[in-house]
Coordinates of C-alpha atoms and ligand atoms in Angstrom, one line a residue:
M1 CA 33.4 -8.6 -36.9
E2 CA 36.9 -8.2 -35.5
I3 CA 37.6 -5.1 -33.5
E4 CA 40.2 -4.4 -30.9
I5 CA 38.7 -4.8 -27.5
T6 CA 40.0 -2.0 -25.2
S7 CA 37.8 -2.4 -22.1
A8 CA 37.1 -5.9 -20.8
T9 CA 35.1 -7.1 -17.8
P10 CA 35.1 -10.9 -17.3
T11 CA 31.7 -12.6 -17.6
R12 CA 30.4 -15.9 -16.4
Y13 CA 27.9 -17.3 -19.0
W14 CA 30.0 -18.8 -21.8
H15 CA 31.9 -22.0 -22.6
L16 CA 34.7 -23.2 -24.8
L17 CA 33.9 -25.1 -28.0
D18 CA 35.9 -28.0 -29.3
D19 CA 37.0 -26.0 -32.3
G20 CA 38.7 -23.3 -30.1
R21 CA 35.9 -20.7 -30.3
V22 CA 33.9 -19.6 -27.3
Q23 CA 30.1 -19.6 -27.1
C24 CA 28.3 -16.9 -25.2
D25 CA 25.4 -18.4 -23.2
L26 CA 23.9 -15.2 -22.0
C27 CA 21.1 -14.9 -24.6
P28 CA 19.5 -17.4 -27.0
R29 CA 21.6 -16.2 -29.9
F30 CA 24.5 -18.3 -28.5
C31 CA 27.1 -16.4 -30.5
K32 CA 30.1 -18.6 -31.3
L33 CA 33.2 -16.3 -31.3
H34 CA 36.7 -16.5 -32.7
E35 CA 39.4 -14.7 -30.8
G36 CA 38.9 -10.9 -31.1
Q37 CA 35.4 -11.3 -32.5
R38 CA 32.3 -9.6 -31.1
G39 CA 28.8 -11.0 -30.7
L40 CA 25.7 -9.7 -32.5
C41 CA 25.1 -7.3 -29.5
F42 CA 28.5 -5.8 -30.3
V43 CA 29.3 -5.2 -26.6
R44 CA 30.5 -8.7 -25.7
G45 CA 33.4 -10.4 -27.4
N46 CA 36.0 -13.1 -27.2
Q47 CA 39.3 -11.8 -25.6
N48 CA 41.9 -14.4 -24.7
S49 CA 39.4 -17.3 -25.1
R50 CA 36.8 -15.9 -22.7
V51 CA 33.8 -13.7 -23.2
V52 CA 34.2 -10.2 -21.9
L53 CA 31.8 -7.2 -21.6
T54 CA 33.2 -4.0 -23.1
T55 CA 30.8 -1.4 -21.8
Y56 CA 31.0 -1.8 -18.0
G57 CA 30.8 1.5 -16.2
R58 CA 30.0 3.6 -19.3
S59 CA 26.6 5.0 -20.3
S60 CA 24.9 6.7 -23.2
G61 CA 23.3 9.1 -20.9
F62 CA 21.2 9.7 -17.8
C63 CA 17.8 11.3 -17.4
V64 CA 15.1 11.6 -14.7
D65 CA 11.8 10.5 -16.2
P66 CA 8.3 9.8 -14.9
I67 CA 7.9 6.1 -14.2
E68 CA 4.9 6.2 -16.5
K69 CA 7.3 6.7 -19.4
K70 CA 9.0 3.3 -19.0
P71 CA 6.0 2.5 -19.3
L72 CA 4.9 1.3 -15.8
N73 CA 1.5 2.4 -14.7
H74 CA 1.1 0.3 -11.5
F75 CA 4.5 0.8 -9.9
L76 CA 4.9 3.8 -7.6
P77 CA 2.8 6.0 -9.9
G78 CA 3.9 9.6 -10.3
S79 CA 7.4 8.9 -9.1
P80 CA 10.7 10.0 -10.7
V81 CA 13.0 7.3 -12.1
L82 CA 16.7 7.8 -13.0
S83 CA 17.0 6.1 -16.4
F84 CA 20.1 5.1 -18.3
G85 CA 21.4 2.7 -20.9
T86 CA 24.6 1.7 -22.6
A87 CA 25.0 0.7 -26.3
G88 CA 24.1 -2.2 -28.5
C89 CA 21.2 -4.8 -28.5
N90 CA 20.8 -8.5 -28.8
L91 CA 17.9 -8.3 -31.2
A92 CA 17.9 -6.8 -34.6
C93 CA 14.4 -5.3 -35.0
K94 CA 13.8 -3.8 -38.3
F95 CA 11.4 -1.4 -36.7
C96 CA 13.7 -0.3 -33.9
Q97 CA 12.5 2.9 -32.3
N98 CA 15.8 3.5 -30.5
W99 CA 18.4 2.6 -33.1
D100 CA 20.8 5.5 -32.4
I101 CA 21.6 3.7 -29.2
S102 CA 20.9 0.1 -29.9
K103 CA 22.8 0.0 -33.2
S104 CA 25.6 2.2 -31.9
R105 CA 29.0 0.8 -32.8
E106 CA 30.6 4.0 -31.7
M107 CA 31.9 3.9 -28.2
D108 CA 31.6 7.7 -28.4
T109 CA 27.9 7.1 -27.5
L110 CA 29.1 6.0 -24.1
A111 CA 30.1 9.5 -23.0
D112 CA 29.2 9.2 -19.3
E113 CA 31.6 7.3 -17.0
A114 CA 29.3 5.9 -14.3
S115 CA 30.3 3.7 -11.4
P116 CA 27.5 1.8 -9.7
E117 CA 28.0 3.8 -6.5
T118 CA 27.8 7.1 -8.3
I119 CA 24.5 6.1 -10.0
A120 CA 23.0 5.0 -6.7
R121 CA 24.1 8.3 -5.0
A122 CA 22.8 10.4 -7.9
A123 CA 19.4 8.6 -7.8
E124 CA 19.2 9.2 -4.1
E125 CA 20.2 12.9 -4.3
L126 CA 17.7 13.5 -7.1
G127 CA 14.9 12.0 -5.1
C128 CA 14.3 9.1 -7.4
R129 CA 12.5 6.1 -6.1
S130 CA 14.0 3.8 -8.7
V131 CA 16.7 3.4 -11.3
A132 CA 15.7 2.1 -14.8
Y133 CA 17.9 0.0 -17.1
T134 CA 16.5 1.1 -20.4
Y135 CA 17.2 2.8 -23.7
N136 CA 18.9 -0.4 -24.7
D137 CA 18.4 -3.9 -23.3
P138 CA 20.0 -4.6 -19.9
V139 CA 20.4 -8.3 -20.9
I140 CA 23.6 -7.4 -22.7
F141 CA 25.1 -5.3 -19.9
H142 CA 24.2 -7.9 -17.3
E143 CA 27.2 -7.6 -15.0
Y144 CA 27.1 -3.8 -14.9
A145 CA 23.3 -3.7 -14.4
I146 CA 23.5 -6.1 -11.5
D147 CA 26.3 -4.1 -9.8
V148 CA 24.3 -0.9 -10.2
A149 CA 21.2 -2.7 -8.8
K150 CA 23.1 -3.9 -5.8
A151 CA 24.4 -0.4 -5.0
C152 CA 20.8 1.0 -5.4
R153 CA 19.3 -1.6 -3.1
A154 CA 21.8 -0.7 -0.5
R155 CA 20.3 2.9 -0.5
G156 CA 16.7 1.8 -0.7
I157 CA 16.3 2.6 -4.4
R158 CA 14.3 0.1 -6.5
N159 CA 15.4 -1.3 -9.8
V160 CA 13.4 -1.4 -13.0
A161 CA 14.2 -3.4 -16.1
V162 CA 12.9 -2.4 -19.6
T163 CA 13.7 -5.3 -21.8
A164 CA 12.8 -7.6 -24.7
G165 CA 13.2 -10.6 -22.3
Y166 CA 15.5 -12.4 -24.7
V167 CA 17.8 -14.1 -22.2
C168 CA 18.8 -17.6 -21.1
P169 CA 17.3 -19.1 -17.9
E170 CA 20.4 -19.1 -15.7
P171 CA 21.4 -15.4 -16.2
R172 CA 17.7 -14.5 -16.1
A173 CA 17.4 -16.0 -12.6
E174 CA 20.4 -14.1 -11.4
F175 CA 19.3 -10.8 -13.0
Y176 CA 15.7 -10.8 -11.6
Q177 CA 16.9 -11.3 -8.0
Y178 CA 17.9 -7.7 -8.1
M179 CA 14.9 -6.2 -10.0
D180 CA 11.7 -4.8 -8.5
A181 CA 9.7 -4.2 -11.6
A182 CA 10.0 -4.9 -15.3
N183 CA 8.4 -3.9 -18.5
V184 CA 8.9 -6.6 -21.1
D185 CA 8.2 -6.1 -24.8
L186 CA 6.1 -8.8 -26.4
K187 CA 6.8 -7.7 -29.9
G188 CA 4.2 -9.8 -31.7
F189 CA 2.6 -13.2 -31.3
T190 CA 3.9 -15.3 -34.1
E191 CA 7.3 -17.0 -34.5
D192 CA 7.3 -15.7 -38.1
F193 CA 7.1 -12.1 -36.8
Y194 CA 9.9 -12.7 -34.3
Y195 CA 12.1 -14.4 -36.8
K196 CA 11.7 -12.1 -39.7
L197 CA 11.5 -8.8 -38.0
T198 CA 13.6 -9.1 -34.8
G199 CA 16.0 -11.9 -35.8
G200 CA 15.1 -13.8 -32.6
H201 CA 12.6 -16.4 -31.5
M202 CA 9.3 -16.0 -29.6
E203 CA 9.5 -18.9 -27.2
P204 CA 12.3 -17.6 -24.9
V205 CA 10.4 -14.3 -24.5
L206 CA 7.2 -16.2 -23.4
D207 CA 9.4 -18.2 -21.0
T208 CA 10.8 -14.9 -19.5
L209 CA 7.2 -13.6 -19.0
K210 CA 6.1 -16.7 -17.3
Y211 CA 9.3 -16.8 -15.2
I212 CA 8.9 -13.2 -14.0
K213 CA 5.2 -13.7 -13.2
H214 CA 5.3 -17.1 -11.5
E215 CA 8.8 -17.4 -10.1
T216 CA 9.6 -13.9 -8.8
D217 CA 8.1 -11.0 -6.9
V218 CA 9.1 -8.6 -9.6
W219 CA 6.1 -6.4 -10.7
L220 CA 5.5 -7.1 -14.4
E221 CA 3.9 -5.0 -17.2
I222 CA 4.0 -5.7 -20.9
T223 CA 4.4 -3.5 -24.0
T224 CA 3.4 -4.4 -27.5
L225 CA 4.3 -2.0 -30.3
L226 CA 1.6 -2.2 -32.9
I227 CA 2.9 -2.1 -36.5
P228 CA 0.3 -1.7 -39.3
G229 CA 0.0 -4.9 -41.3
K230 CA 2.7 -6.7 -39.3
N231 CA 1.3 -7.7 -35.9
D232 CA -2.0 -5.9 -35.6
S233 CA -4.6 -8.4 -37.0
D234 CA -7.6 -9.3 -34.8
Q235 CA -6.5 -12.9 -34.8
E236 CA -2.9 -12.1 -33.6
L237 CA -4.1 -9.7 -31.0
N238 CA -6.8 -12.2 -29.8
E239 CA -4.1 -14.9 -29.5
L240 CA -1.7 -12.6 -27.7
T241 CA -4.2 -11.3 -25.1
Q242 CA -5.8 -14.7 -24.5
W243 CA -2.3 -16.1 -23.9
I244 CA -1.6 -13.3 -21.3
A245 CA -4.9 -13.9 -19.6
R246 CA -4.4 -17.6 -19.5
E247 CA -0.7 -17.9 -18.7
L248 CA 0.0 -14.8 -16.7
G249 CA -3.5 -13.8 -15.4
P250 CA -5.7 -10.8 -15.9
D251 CA -3.8 -8.4 -13.6
V252 CA -0.7 -8.0 -15.7
P253 CA -1.0 -4.5 -17.4
L254 CA -0.6 -4.4 -21.1
H255 CA 0.4 -1.3 -23.1
F256 CA -0.3 -1.1 -26.8
S257 CA 2.0 1.6 -28.2
A258 CA 2.0 3.4 -31.6
F259 CA 4.8 2.8 -34.1
H260 CA 6.4 5.5 -36.1
P261 CA 8.4 4.8 -39.2
D262 CA 12.1 4.4 -38.3
W263 CA 15.3 2.5 -38.9
K264 CA 14.8 -0.1 -41.6
M265 CA 11.0 0.2 -41.7
L266 CA 10.3 3.5 -43.3
D267 CA 7.8 2.2 -45.8
V268 CA 5.2 1.4 -43.1
P269 CA 2.9 4.2 -41.9
A270 CA 2.5 5.3 -38.3
T271 CA -0.1 3.3 -36.3
P272 CA -3.6 4.9 -36.6
I273 CA -5.2 5.7 -33.2
E274 CA -8.1 3.5 -34.2
T275 CA -5.8 0.5 -34.2
L276 CA -4.9 1.2 -30.6
F277 CA -8.6 1.6 -29.6
R278 CA -9.4 -1.7 -31.4
A279 CA -6.5 -3.6 -29.7
R280 CA -7.5 -2.2 -26.3
E281 CA -11.1 -3.2 -26.6
L282 CA -10.2 -6.6 -27.8
A283 CA -7.8 -7.1 -24.8
V284 CA -10.5 -6.0 -22.4
N285 CA -13.0 -8.4 -24.0
N286 CA -10.5 -11.2 -23.5
G287 CA -10.5 -10.5 -19.8
L288 CA -7.4 -8.3 -19.1
H289 CA -8.0 -5.9 -16.3
Y290 CA -5.6 -3.1 -17.2
V291 CA -5.0 -2.2 -20.8
Y292 CA -3.4 1.0 -22.0
T293 CA -2.6 2.9 -25.2
G294 CA 0.7 4.6 -25.6
N295 CA 2.6 7.2 -27.8
V296 CA -0.7 8.9 -28.5
H297 CA -2.9 11.4 -26.6
D298 CA -5.7 9.3 -25.2
K299 CA -6.7 10.2 -21.6
A300 CA -9.3 7.4 -21.4
G301 CA -6.9 4.8 -22.7
Q302 CA -4.1 5.9 -20.4
S303 CA -6.1 6.0 -17.2
T304 CA -6.6 3.1 -14.7
Y305 CA -10.1 1.9 -13.9
C306 CA -11.3 -0.4 -11.1
H307 CA -11.9 -3.8 -12.8
H308 CA -14.7 -4.5 -10.3
C309 CA -16.8 -1.4 -10.3
G310 CA -15.4 0.6 -13.2
H311 CA -14.5 3.7 -11.1
L312 CA -11.6 5.9 -12.3
L313 CA -8.7 5.0 -10.1
I314 CA -5.8 6.9 -11.6
G315 CA -6.4 9.6 -14.3
R316 CA -3.6 10.3 -16.7
D317 CA -3.0 13.0 -19.3
W318 CA 0.2 11.9 -21.0
Y319 CA 2.5 11.3 -18.0
E320 CA 0.7 13.7 -15.7
L321 CA -1.5 12.2 -13.0
S322 CA -4.8 14.1 -13.0
Q323 CA -6.9 12.0 -10.5
W324 CA -6.1 9.6 -7.7
N325 CA -8.9 7.5 -6.2
L326 CA -6.9 4.8 -4.4
D327 CA -6.7 4.5 -0.6
A328 CA -3.4 4.2 1.2
T329 CA -3.4 0.4 0.6
G330 CA -4.0 0.7 -3.2
A331 CA -7.7 -0.2 -3.1
C332 CA -10.5 1.5 -5.0
S333 CA -12.0 4.3 -3.0
Q334 CA -15.5 3.4 -4.2
C335 CA -15.8 -0.4 -3.7
G336 CA -12.6 -1.4 -1.9
T337 CA -11.3 -3.8 -4.5
R338 CA -7.5 -3.8 -4.6
C339 CA -5.8 -2.5 -7.7
A340 CA -2.9 -4.8 -8.7
G341 CA 0.5 -3.1 -8.4
V342 CA 3.0 -1.5 -6.1
F343 CA 1.4 1.5 -4.4
E344 CA 2.8 3.1 -1.3
G345 CA 0.6 5.8 0.0
E346 CA 0.0 9.0 -1.9
A347 CA 0.6 9.5 -5.7
G348 CA 4.0 10.9 -6.6
S349 CA 4.1 14.5 -8.0
W350 CA 7.0 14.3 -10.5
G351 CA 4.6 15.1 -13.4
S352 CA 5.8 14.8 -17.0
R353 CA 9.2 16.4 -16.5
R354 CA 12.2 15.0 -18.2
L355 CA 15.5 16.1 -16.6
P356 CA 18.8 15.3 -18.2
V357 CA 21.5 14.5 -15.6
R358 CA 25.3 14.9 -15.9
L359 CA 26.5 12.1 -13.8
R360 CA 30.0 13.5 -13.2
D361 CA 28.3 16.2 -11.0
Y362 CA 27.6 13.3 -8.5
A363 CA 31.0 11.5 -8.7
Ligands
SF4_1 S1 24.6 -11.5 -25.3 FE1 25.6 -10.8 -27.2 S2 27.4 -12.1 -27.5 FE2 26.1 -13.1 -26.0 S3 24.8 -14.5 -27.3 FE3 23.6 -12.6 -27.0 S4 24.1 -11.4 -28.8 FE4 25.6 -13.0 -28.7
ZN2 ZN1 -14.1 -0.3 -7.5

């Protein structure tokens, strides 16, 4: 697609091809671009024989959310997180649950002008412990996300990535230097699912999960959206959860969330709650310590239990914390076994509030 590029920030991960096009090397799509052409993500394009980012400094909106909504259940529970995104996406999921943002080709979506410094200041003034790069995938606004993350770190604010993990190794290593926590989607557990329903491949996502877990100090949680008849068979869920237990270890929390018909998948029904119960039970039987249900009301499936003695550690009712049985070091108050995660003293008290923020008020 050829469209005039009006805002252009230079980027690093690309190279010139012999035929005069440029290849973007940020994600495994490796878009090969003619002059003036944009990549599949729509926000990066070829301008003057180099790849530029067109959405630097502009956002589709800001909101203070509970950290549990990302979802992260083991990272500063109960704390508020300033969340924002831009536009576009580097996958093409037919079941996209955020398509108004991810498929946006209207730069009107990017209403809020937002410098990294303003975002960091807003987060601090709003009492947020972290800033989340979410709503659409931060992979594609790499340079902007990193500059925001640096400004946040300078003020003691943590950084949280919500991502599909579809990124090349070099930019991945740069990006995760600045992150403190990540929730990575593992959208299914067959190459066929990834190829047919997301337009991507599974292996790079598995590589990202292993990289975050084994090569960084970033706190990692995983989300799998269960789509009836597409990725919810016992066999696929057994393979997925056994892979997590074997390759990442039992302490990585896994969230199974419910699909609702959207975007190009209106012919598939919403996920029955029984599917979420079945998936959770199967994951626990495969050795995972912390498995959650999401997008449904299920107090038991959204609470955290001690994997050693079974004691309720953190009770949750939607995004509200109802019980807290961890000591100041994050250990079980009954048996002393440490709960995996990032806990600093008391539970936060943000609750389930969702507070839209006008960033220009903080400029
Ligand atoms: S980041 Fe965008 S332009 Fe670059 S390879 Fe991925 S989809 Fe293509
Ligand atoms: Zn215990």
